[in-house]
PDB file of C-alpha atoms in Angstrom:
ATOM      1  CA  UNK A   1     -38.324  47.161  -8.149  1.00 53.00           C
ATOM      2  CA  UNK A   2     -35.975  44.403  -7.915  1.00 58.00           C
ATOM      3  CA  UNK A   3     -36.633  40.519  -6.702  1.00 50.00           C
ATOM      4  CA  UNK A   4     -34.637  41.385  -3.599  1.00 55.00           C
ATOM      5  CA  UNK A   5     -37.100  44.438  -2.707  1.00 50.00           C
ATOM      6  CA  UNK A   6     -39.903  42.295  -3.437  1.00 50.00           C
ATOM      7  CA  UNK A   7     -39.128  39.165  -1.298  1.00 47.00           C
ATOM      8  CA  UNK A   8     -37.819  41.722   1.756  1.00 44.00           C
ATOM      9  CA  UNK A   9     -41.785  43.150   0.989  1.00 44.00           C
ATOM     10  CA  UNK A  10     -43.448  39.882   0.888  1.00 41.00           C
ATOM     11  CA  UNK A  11     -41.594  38.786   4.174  1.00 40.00           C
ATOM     12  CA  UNK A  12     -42.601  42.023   5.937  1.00 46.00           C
ATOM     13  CA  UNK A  13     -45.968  41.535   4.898  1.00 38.00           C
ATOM     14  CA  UNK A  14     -46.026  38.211   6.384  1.00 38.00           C
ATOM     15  CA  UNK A  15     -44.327  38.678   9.403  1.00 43.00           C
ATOM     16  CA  UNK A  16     -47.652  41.741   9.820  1.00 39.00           C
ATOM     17  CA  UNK A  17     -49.874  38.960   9.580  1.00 39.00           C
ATOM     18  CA  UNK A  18     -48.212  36.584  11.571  1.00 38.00           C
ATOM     19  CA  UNK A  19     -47.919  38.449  14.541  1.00 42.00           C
ATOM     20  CA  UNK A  20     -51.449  40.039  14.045  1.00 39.00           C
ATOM     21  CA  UNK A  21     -52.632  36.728  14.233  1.00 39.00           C
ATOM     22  CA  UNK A  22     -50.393  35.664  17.537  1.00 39.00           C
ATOM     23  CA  UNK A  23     -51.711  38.911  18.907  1.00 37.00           C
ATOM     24  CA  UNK A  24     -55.073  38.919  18.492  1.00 37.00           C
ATOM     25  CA  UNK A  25     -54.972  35.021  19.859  1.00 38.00           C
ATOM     26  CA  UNK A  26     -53.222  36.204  22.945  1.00 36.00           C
ATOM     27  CA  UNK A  27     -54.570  38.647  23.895  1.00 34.00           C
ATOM     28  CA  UNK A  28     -58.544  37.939  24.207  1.00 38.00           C
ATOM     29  CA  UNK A  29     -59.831  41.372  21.482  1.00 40.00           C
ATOM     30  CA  UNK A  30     -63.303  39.611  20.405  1.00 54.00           C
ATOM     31  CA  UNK A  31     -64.869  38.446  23.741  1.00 58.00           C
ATOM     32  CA  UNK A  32     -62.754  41.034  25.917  1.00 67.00           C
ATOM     33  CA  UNK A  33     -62.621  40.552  29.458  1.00 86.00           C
ATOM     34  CA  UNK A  34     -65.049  37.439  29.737  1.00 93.00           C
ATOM     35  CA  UNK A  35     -65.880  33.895  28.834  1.00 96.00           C
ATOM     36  CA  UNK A  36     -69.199  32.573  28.769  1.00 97.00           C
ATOM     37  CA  UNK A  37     -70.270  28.901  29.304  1.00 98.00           C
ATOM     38  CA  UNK A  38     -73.803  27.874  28.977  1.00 98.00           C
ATOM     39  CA  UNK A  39     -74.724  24.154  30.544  1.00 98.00           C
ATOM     40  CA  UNK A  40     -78.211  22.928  29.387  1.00 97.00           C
ATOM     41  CA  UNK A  41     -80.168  19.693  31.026  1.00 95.00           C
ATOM     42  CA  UNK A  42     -83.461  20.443  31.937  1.00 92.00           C
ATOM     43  CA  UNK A  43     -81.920  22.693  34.580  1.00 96.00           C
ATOM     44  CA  UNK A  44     -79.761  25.287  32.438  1.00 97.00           C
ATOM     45  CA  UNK A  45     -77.490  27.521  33.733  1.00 98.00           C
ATOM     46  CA  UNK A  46     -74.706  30.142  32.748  1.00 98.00           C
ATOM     47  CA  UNK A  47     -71.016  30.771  34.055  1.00 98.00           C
ATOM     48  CA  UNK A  48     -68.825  33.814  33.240  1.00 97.00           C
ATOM     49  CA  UNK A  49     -65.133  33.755  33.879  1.00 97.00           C
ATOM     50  CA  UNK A  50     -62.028  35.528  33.956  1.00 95.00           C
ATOM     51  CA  UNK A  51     -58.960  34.764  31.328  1.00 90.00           C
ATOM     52  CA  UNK A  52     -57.684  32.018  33.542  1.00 92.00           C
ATOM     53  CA  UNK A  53     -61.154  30.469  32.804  1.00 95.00           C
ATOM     54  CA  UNK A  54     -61.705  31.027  36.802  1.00 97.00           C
ATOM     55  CA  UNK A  55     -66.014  31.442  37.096  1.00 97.00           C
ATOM     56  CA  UNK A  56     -66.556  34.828  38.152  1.00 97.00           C
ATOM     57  CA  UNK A  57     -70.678  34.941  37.864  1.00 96.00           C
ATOM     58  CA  UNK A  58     -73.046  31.858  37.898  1.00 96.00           C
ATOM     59  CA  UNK A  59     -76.604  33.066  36.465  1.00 97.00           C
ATOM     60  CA  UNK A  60     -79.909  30.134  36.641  1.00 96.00           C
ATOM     61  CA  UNK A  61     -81.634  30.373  33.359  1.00 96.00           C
ATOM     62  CA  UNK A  62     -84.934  28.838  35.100  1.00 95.00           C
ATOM     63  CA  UNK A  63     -86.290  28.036  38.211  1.00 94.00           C
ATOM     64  CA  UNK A  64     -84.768  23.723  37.975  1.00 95.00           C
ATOM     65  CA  UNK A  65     -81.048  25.423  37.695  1.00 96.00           C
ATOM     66  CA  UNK A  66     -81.904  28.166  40.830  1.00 95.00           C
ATOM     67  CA  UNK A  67     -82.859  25.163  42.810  1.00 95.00           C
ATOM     68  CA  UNK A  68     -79.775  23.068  42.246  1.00 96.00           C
ATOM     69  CA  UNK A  69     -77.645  26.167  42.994  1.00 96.00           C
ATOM     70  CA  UNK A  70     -78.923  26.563  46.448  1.00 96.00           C
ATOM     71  CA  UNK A  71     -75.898  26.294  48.951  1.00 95.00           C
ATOM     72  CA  UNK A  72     -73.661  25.503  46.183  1.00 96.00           C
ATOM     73  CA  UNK A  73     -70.289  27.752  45.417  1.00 94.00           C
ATOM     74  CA  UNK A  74     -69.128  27.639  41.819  1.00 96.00           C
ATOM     75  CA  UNK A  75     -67.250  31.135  42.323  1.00 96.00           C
ATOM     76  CA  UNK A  76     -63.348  30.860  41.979  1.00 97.00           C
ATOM     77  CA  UNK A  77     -63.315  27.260  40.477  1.00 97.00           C
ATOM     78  CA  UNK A  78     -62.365  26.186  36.955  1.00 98.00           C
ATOM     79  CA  UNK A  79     -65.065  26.328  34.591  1.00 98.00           C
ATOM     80  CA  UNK A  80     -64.361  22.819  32.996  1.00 97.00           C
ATOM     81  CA  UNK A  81     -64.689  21.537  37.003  1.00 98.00           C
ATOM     82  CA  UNK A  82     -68.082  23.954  37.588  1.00 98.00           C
ATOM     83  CA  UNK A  83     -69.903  22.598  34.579  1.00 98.00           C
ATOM     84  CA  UNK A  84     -69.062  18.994  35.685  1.00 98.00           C
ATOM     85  CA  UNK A  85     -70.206  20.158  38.928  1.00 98.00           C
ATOM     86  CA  UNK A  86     -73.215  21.618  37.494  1.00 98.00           C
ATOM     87  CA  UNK A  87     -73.819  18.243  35.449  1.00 98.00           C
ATOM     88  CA  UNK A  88     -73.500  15.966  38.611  1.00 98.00           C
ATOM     89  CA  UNK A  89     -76.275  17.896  40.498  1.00 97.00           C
ATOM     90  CA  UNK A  90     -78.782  17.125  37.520  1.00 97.00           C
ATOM     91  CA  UNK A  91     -77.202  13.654  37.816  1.00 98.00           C
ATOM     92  CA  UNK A  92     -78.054  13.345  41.601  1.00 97.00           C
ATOM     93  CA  UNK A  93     -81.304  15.073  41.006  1.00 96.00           C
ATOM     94  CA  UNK A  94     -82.357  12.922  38.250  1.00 95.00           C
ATOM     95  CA  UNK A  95     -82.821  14.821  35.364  1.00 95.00           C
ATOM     96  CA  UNK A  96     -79.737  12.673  33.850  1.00 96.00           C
ATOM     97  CA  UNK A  97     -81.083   9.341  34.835  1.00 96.00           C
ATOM     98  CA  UNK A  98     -78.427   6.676  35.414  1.00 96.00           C
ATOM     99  CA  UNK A  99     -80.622   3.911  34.335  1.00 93.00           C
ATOM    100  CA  UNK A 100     -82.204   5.413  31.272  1.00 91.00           C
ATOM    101  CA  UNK A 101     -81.124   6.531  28.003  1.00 86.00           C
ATOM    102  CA  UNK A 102     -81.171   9.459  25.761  1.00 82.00           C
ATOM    103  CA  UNK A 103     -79.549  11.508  28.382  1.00 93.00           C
ATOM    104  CA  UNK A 104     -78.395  14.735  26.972  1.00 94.00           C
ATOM    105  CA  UNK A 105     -76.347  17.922  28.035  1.00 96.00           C
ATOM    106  CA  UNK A 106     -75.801  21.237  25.576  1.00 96.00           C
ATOM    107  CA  UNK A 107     -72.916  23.119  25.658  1.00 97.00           C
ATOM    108  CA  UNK A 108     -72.681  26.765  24.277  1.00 97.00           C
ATOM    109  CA  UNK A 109     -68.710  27.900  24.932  1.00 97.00           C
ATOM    110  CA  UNK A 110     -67.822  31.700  23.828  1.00 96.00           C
ATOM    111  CA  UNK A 111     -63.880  31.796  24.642  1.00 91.00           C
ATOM    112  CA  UNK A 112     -61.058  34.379  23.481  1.00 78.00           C
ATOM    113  CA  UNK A 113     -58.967  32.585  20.469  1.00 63.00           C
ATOM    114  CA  UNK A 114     -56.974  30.033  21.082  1.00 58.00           C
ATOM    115  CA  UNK A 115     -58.121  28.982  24.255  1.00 61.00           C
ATOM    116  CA  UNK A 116     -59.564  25.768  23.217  1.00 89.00           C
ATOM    117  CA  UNK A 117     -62.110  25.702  26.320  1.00 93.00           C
ATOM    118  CA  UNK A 118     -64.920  23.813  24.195  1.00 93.00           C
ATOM    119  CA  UNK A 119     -62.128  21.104  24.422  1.00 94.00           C
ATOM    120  CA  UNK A 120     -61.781  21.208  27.985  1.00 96.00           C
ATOM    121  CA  UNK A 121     -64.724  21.556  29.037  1.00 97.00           C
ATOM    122  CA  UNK A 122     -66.470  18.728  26.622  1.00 97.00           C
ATOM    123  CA  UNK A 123     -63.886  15.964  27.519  1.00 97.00           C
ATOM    124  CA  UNK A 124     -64.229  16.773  31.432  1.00 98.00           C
ATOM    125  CA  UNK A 125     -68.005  16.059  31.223  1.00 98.00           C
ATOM    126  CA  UNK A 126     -67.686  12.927  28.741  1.00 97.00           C
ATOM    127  CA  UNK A 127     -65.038  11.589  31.160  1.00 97.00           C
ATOM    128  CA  UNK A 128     -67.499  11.899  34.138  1.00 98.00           C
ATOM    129  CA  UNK A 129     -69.972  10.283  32.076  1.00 98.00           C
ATOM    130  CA  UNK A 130     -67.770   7.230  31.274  1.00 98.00           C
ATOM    131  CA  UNK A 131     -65.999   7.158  34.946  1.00 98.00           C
ATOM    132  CA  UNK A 132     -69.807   6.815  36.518  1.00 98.00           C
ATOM    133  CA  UNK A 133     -71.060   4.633  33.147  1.00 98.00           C
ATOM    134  CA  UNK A 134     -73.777   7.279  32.329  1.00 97.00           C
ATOM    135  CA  UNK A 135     -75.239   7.447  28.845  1.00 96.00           C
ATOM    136  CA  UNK A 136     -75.634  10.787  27.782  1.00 96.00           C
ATOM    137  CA  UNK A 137     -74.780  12.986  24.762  1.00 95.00           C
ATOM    138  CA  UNK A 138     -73.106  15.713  24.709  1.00 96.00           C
ATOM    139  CA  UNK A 139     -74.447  18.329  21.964  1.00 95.00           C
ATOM    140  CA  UNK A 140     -72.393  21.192  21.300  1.00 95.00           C
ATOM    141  CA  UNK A 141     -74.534  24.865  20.570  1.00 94.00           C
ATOM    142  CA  UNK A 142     -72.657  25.349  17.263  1.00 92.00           C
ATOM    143  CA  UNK A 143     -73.993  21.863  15.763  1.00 93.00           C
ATOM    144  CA  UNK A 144     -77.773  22.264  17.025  1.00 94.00           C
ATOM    145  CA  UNK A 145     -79.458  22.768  13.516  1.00 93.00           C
ATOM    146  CA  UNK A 146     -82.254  24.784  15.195  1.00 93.00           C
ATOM    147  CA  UNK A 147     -80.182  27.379  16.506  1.00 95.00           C
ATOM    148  CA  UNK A 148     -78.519  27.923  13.386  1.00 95.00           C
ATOM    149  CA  UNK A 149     -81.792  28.449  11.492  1.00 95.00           C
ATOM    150  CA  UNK A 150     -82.634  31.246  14.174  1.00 96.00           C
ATOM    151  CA  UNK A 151     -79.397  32.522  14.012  1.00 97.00           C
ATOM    152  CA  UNK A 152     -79.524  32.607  10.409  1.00 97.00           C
ATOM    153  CA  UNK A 153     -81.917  35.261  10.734  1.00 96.00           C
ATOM    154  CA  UNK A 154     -79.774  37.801  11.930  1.00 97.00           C
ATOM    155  CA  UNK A 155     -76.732  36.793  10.192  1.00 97.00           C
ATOM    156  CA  UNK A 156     -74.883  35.691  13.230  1.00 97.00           C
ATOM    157  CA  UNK A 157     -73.657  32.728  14.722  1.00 96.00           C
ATOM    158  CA  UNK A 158     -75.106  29.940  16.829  1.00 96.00           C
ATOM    159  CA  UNK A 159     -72.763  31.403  19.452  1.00 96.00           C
ATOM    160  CA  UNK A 160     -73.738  34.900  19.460  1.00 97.00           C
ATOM    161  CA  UNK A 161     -77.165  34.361  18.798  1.00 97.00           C
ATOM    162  CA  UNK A 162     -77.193  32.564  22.249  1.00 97.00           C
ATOM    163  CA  UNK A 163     -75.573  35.726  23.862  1.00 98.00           C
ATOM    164  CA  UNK A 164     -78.489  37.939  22.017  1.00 98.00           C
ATOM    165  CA  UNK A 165     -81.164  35.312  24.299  1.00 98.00           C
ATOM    166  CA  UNK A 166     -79.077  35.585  27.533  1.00 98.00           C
ATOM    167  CA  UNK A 167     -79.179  39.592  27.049  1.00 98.00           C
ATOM    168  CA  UNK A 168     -83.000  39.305  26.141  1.00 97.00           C
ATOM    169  CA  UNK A 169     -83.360  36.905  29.086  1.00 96.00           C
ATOM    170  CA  UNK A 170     -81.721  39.751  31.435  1.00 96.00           C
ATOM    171  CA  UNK A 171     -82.998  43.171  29.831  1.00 97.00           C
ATOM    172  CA  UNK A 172     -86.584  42.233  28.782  1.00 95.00           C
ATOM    173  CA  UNK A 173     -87.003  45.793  26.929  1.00 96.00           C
ATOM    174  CA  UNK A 174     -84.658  44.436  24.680  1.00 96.00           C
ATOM    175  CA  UNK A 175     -84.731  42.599  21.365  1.00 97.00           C
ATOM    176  CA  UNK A 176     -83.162  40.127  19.557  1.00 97.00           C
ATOM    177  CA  UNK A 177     -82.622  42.143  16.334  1.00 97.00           C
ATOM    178  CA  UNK A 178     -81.414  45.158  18.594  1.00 97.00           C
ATOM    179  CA  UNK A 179     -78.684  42.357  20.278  1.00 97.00           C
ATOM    180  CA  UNK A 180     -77.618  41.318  16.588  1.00 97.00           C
ATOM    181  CA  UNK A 181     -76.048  44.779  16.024  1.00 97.00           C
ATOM    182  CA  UNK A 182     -73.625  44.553  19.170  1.00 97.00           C
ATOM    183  CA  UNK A 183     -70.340  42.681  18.797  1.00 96.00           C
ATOM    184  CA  UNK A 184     -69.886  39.490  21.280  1.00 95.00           C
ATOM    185  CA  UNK A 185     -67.697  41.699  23.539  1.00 95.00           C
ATOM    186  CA  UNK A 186     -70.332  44.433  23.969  1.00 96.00           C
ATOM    187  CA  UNK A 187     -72.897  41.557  24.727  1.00 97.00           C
ATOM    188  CA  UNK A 188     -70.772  40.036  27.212  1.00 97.00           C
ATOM    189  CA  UNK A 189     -70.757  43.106  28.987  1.00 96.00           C
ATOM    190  CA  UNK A 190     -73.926  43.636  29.395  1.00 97.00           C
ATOM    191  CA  UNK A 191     -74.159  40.131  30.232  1.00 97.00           C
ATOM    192  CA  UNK A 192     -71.972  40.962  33.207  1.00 97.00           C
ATOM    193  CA  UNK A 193     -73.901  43.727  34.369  1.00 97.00           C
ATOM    194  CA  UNK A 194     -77.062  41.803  34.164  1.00 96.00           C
ATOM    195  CA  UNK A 195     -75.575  39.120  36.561  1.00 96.00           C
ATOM    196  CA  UNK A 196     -74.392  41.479  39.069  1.00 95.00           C
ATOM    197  CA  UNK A 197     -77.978  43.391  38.724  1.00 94.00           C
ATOM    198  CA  UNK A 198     -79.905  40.415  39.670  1.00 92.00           C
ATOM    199  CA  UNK A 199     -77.234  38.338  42.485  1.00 87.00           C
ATOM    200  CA  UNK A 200     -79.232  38.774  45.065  1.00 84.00           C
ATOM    201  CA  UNK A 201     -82.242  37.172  43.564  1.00 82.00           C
ATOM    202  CA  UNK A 202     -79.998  34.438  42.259  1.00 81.00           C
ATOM    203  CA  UNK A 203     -78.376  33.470  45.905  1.00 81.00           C
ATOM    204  CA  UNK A 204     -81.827  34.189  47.444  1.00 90.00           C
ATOM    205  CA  UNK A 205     -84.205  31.230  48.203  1.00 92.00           C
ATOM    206  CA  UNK A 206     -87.178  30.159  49.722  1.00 93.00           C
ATOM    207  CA  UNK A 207     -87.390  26.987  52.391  1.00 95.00           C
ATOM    208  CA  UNK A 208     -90.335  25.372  49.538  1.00 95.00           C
ATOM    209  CA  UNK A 209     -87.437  25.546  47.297  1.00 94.00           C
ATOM    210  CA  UNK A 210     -84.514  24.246  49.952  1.00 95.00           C
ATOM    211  CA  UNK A 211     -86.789  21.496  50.616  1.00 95.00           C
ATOM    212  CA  UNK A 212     -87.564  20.761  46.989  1.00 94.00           C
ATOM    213  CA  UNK A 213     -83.876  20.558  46.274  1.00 96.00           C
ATOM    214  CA  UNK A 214     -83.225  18.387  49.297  1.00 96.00           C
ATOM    215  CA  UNK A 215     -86.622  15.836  48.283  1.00 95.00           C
ATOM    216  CA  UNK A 216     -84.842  15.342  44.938  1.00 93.00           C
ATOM    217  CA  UNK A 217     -81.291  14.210  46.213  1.00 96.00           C
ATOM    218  CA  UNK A 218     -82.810  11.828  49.015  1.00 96.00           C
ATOM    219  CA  UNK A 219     -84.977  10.540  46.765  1.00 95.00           C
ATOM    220  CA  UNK A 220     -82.314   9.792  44.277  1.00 95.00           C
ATOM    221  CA  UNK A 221     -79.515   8.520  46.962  1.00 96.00           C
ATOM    222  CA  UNK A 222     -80.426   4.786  47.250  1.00 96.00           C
ATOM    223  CA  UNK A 223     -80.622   4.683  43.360  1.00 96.00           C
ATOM    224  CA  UNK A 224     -77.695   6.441  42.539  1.00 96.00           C
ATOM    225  CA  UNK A 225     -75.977   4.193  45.300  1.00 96.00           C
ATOM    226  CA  UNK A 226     -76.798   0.892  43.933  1.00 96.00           C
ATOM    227  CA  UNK A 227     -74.889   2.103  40.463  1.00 96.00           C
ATOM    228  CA  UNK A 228     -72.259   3.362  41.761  1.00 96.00           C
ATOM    229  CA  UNK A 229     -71.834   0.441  43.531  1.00 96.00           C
ATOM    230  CA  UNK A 230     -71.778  -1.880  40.246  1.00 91.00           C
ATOM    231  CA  UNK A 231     -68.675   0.323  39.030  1.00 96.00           C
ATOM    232  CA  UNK A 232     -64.893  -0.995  38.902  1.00 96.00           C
ATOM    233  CA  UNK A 233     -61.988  -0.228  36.843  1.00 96.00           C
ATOM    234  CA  UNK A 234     -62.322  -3.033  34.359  1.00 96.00           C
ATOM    235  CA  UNK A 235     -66.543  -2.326  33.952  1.00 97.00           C
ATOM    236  CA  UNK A 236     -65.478   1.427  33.106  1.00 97.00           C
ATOM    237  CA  UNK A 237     -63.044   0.182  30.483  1.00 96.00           C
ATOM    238  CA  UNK A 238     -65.495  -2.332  28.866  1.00 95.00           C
ATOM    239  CA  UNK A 239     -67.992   0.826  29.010  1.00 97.00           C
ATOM    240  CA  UNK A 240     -66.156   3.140  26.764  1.00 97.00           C
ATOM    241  CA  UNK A 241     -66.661   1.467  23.697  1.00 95.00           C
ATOM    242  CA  UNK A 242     -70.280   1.234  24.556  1.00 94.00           C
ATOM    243  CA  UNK A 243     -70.569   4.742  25.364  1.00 96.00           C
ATOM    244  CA  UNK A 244     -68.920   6.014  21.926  1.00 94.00           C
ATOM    245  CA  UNK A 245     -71.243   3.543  19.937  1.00 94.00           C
ATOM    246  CA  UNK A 246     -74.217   4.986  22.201  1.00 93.00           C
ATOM    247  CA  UNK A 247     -73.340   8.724  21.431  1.00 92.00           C
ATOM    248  CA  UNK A 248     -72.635   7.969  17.590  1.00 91.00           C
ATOM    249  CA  UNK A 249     -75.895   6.647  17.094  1.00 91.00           C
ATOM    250  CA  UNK A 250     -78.062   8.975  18.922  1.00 90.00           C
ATOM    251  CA  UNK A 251     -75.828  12.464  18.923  1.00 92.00           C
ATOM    252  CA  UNK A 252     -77.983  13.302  15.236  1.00 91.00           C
ATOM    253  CA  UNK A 253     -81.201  13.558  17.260  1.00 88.00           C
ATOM    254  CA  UNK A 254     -80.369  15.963  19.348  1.00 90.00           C
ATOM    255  CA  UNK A 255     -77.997  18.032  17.248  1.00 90.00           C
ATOM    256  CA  UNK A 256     -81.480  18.306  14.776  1.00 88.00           C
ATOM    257  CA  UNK A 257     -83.462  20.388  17.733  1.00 84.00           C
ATOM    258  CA  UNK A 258     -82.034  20.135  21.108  1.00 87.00           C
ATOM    259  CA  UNK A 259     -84.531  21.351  22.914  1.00 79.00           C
ATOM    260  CA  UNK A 260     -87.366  19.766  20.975  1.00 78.00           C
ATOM    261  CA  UNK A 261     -85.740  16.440  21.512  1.00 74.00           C
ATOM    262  CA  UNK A 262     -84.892  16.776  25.290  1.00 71.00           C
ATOM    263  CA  UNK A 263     -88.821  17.304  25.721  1.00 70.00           C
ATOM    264  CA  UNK A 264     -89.987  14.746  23.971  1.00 69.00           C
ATOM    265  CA  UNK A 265     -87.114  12.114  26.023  1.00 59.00           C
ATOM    266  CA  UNK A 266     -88.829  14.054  29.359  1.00 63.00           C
ATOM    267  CA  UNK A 267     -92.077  13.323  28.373  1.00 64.00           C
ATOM    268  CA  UNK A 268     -91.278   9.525  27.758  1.00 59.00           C
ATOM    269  CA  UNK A 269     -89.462   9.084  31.003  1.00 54.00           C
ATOM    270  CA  UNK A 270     -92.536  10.861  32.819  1.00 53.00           C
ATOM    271  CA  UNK A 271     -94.849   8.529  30.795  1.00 47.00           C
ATOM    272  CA  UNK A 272     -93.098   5.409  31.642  1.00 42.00           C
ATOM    273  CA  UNK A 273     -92.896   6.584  35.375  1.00 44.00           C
ATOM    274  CA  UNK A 274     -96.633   7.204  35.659  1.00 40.00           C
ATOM    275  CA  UNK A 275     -97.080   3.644  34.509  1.00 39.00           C
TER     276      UNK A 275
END
């Protein structure tokens, strides 16, 4: 075979893998139809959305997240605005507290290649969090060292091994070493399905949980007020710096066990309001 055969080869082999690659970016073949964004305070909740990143499904993980979703519509926005939506409610509620620290919100993002929505959506939360002058980390689900040891388990990653819980979450009968053997696609499916399944217990609520929802804003207003009011162009400025120092130094503790660490920072802040 001659050098000219071979390079005409080699470049035919390349151009396959190039436009494999542009391909299988484009065009969405490991997640499918679906995105799936998970928002964790205290309150935790889950989006799905279309390949426009439009939220199509909005699912409470517990009964804090079904209580802040009460007369709210997240259906048709952009995810990266719904989670910052999602993260001001816990901010009016209180479970990010303006006036404390160690604050903390987990994101798990499962996008089609190429999309970059982890981006998106993490620098539309940290620049609500500097705009208002809020300390609070923001902990991405593939750096949470917990998670990883789970996932570890069933040789997945942190990602998927989130998707295996939100499938447990929704089918019971099932379990996690079952999940492991589906691809992310397949699990998003069934994600899907679970969502639709259970929509009319999600936009159903009582008037004990109404009013519960409604107790924590009012009670919140007149402090939530009084920082706003502090706020100008020049104090947001002077806060950046402060906030990147703040989420340097404590970003570690919660990236060890997020969910360990957000309980012990809840128990504190109950502690310290008791006394």
């Amino acid at each position: 075979m001659g050098k000219i055969s071979q390079i005409l080869i080699v470049v035919f082999v390349v151009a396959i893998f190039v436009g494999s690659a542009i391909w299988f970016g484009f065009s969405g073949v490991v997640n499918g139809e679906y995105n799936y964004v998970k928002v964790e305070v205290n309150p935790k909740v889950e989006f799905l959305t279309d390949k426009n990143d439009k939220i199509i499904s909005v699912f409470p993980v517990n009964a804090e997240a079904k209580e802040l979703l009460i007369n709210e519509n997240f259906i048709g926005q952009n995810v990266k605005d719904g989670a910052k939506k999602f993260v001001e409610l816990c901010v009016l509620s209180n479970y990010i507290d303006v006036e404390k620290e160690n604050n903390a919100v987990k994101l798990t993002i499962v996008s089609d290649l190429m999309q970059n929505l982890d981006v998106k959506i993490y620098s539309e939360i940290k620049k609500y969090f500097i705009n208002n002058e809020i300390k609070s980390v923001i902990v991405e689900n593939k750096d949470d060292l917990e998670i990883f040891k789970q996932a570890k388990k069933y040789g997945v990653s942190n990602n998927k091994f989130v998707l295996m819980q939100s499938v447990c979450n929704l089918y019971p009968d099932t379990t996690l070493e079952e999940n492991s053997k589906l691809s992310e696609k397949e699990l998003l499916k069934k994600i899907k399905t679970g969502f639709d399944t259970l929509e009319n217990n999600v936009l159903t609520f009582t008037d004990e949980e109404l009013n519960n929802k409604t107790k924590l804003l009012k009670l919140n207003k007149a402090k939530i007020n009084h920082h706003n009011e502090n706020i100008t162009n020049k104090s947001i400025s002077e806060f950046v710096k402060a906030y990147n120092e703040y989420e340097k130094e404590h970003k570690s503790n919660f990236e060890k066990n997020f969910n360990s660490q957000y309980k012990n920072w809840e128990e504190n802040k109950s502690n310290l309001m008791v006394s």
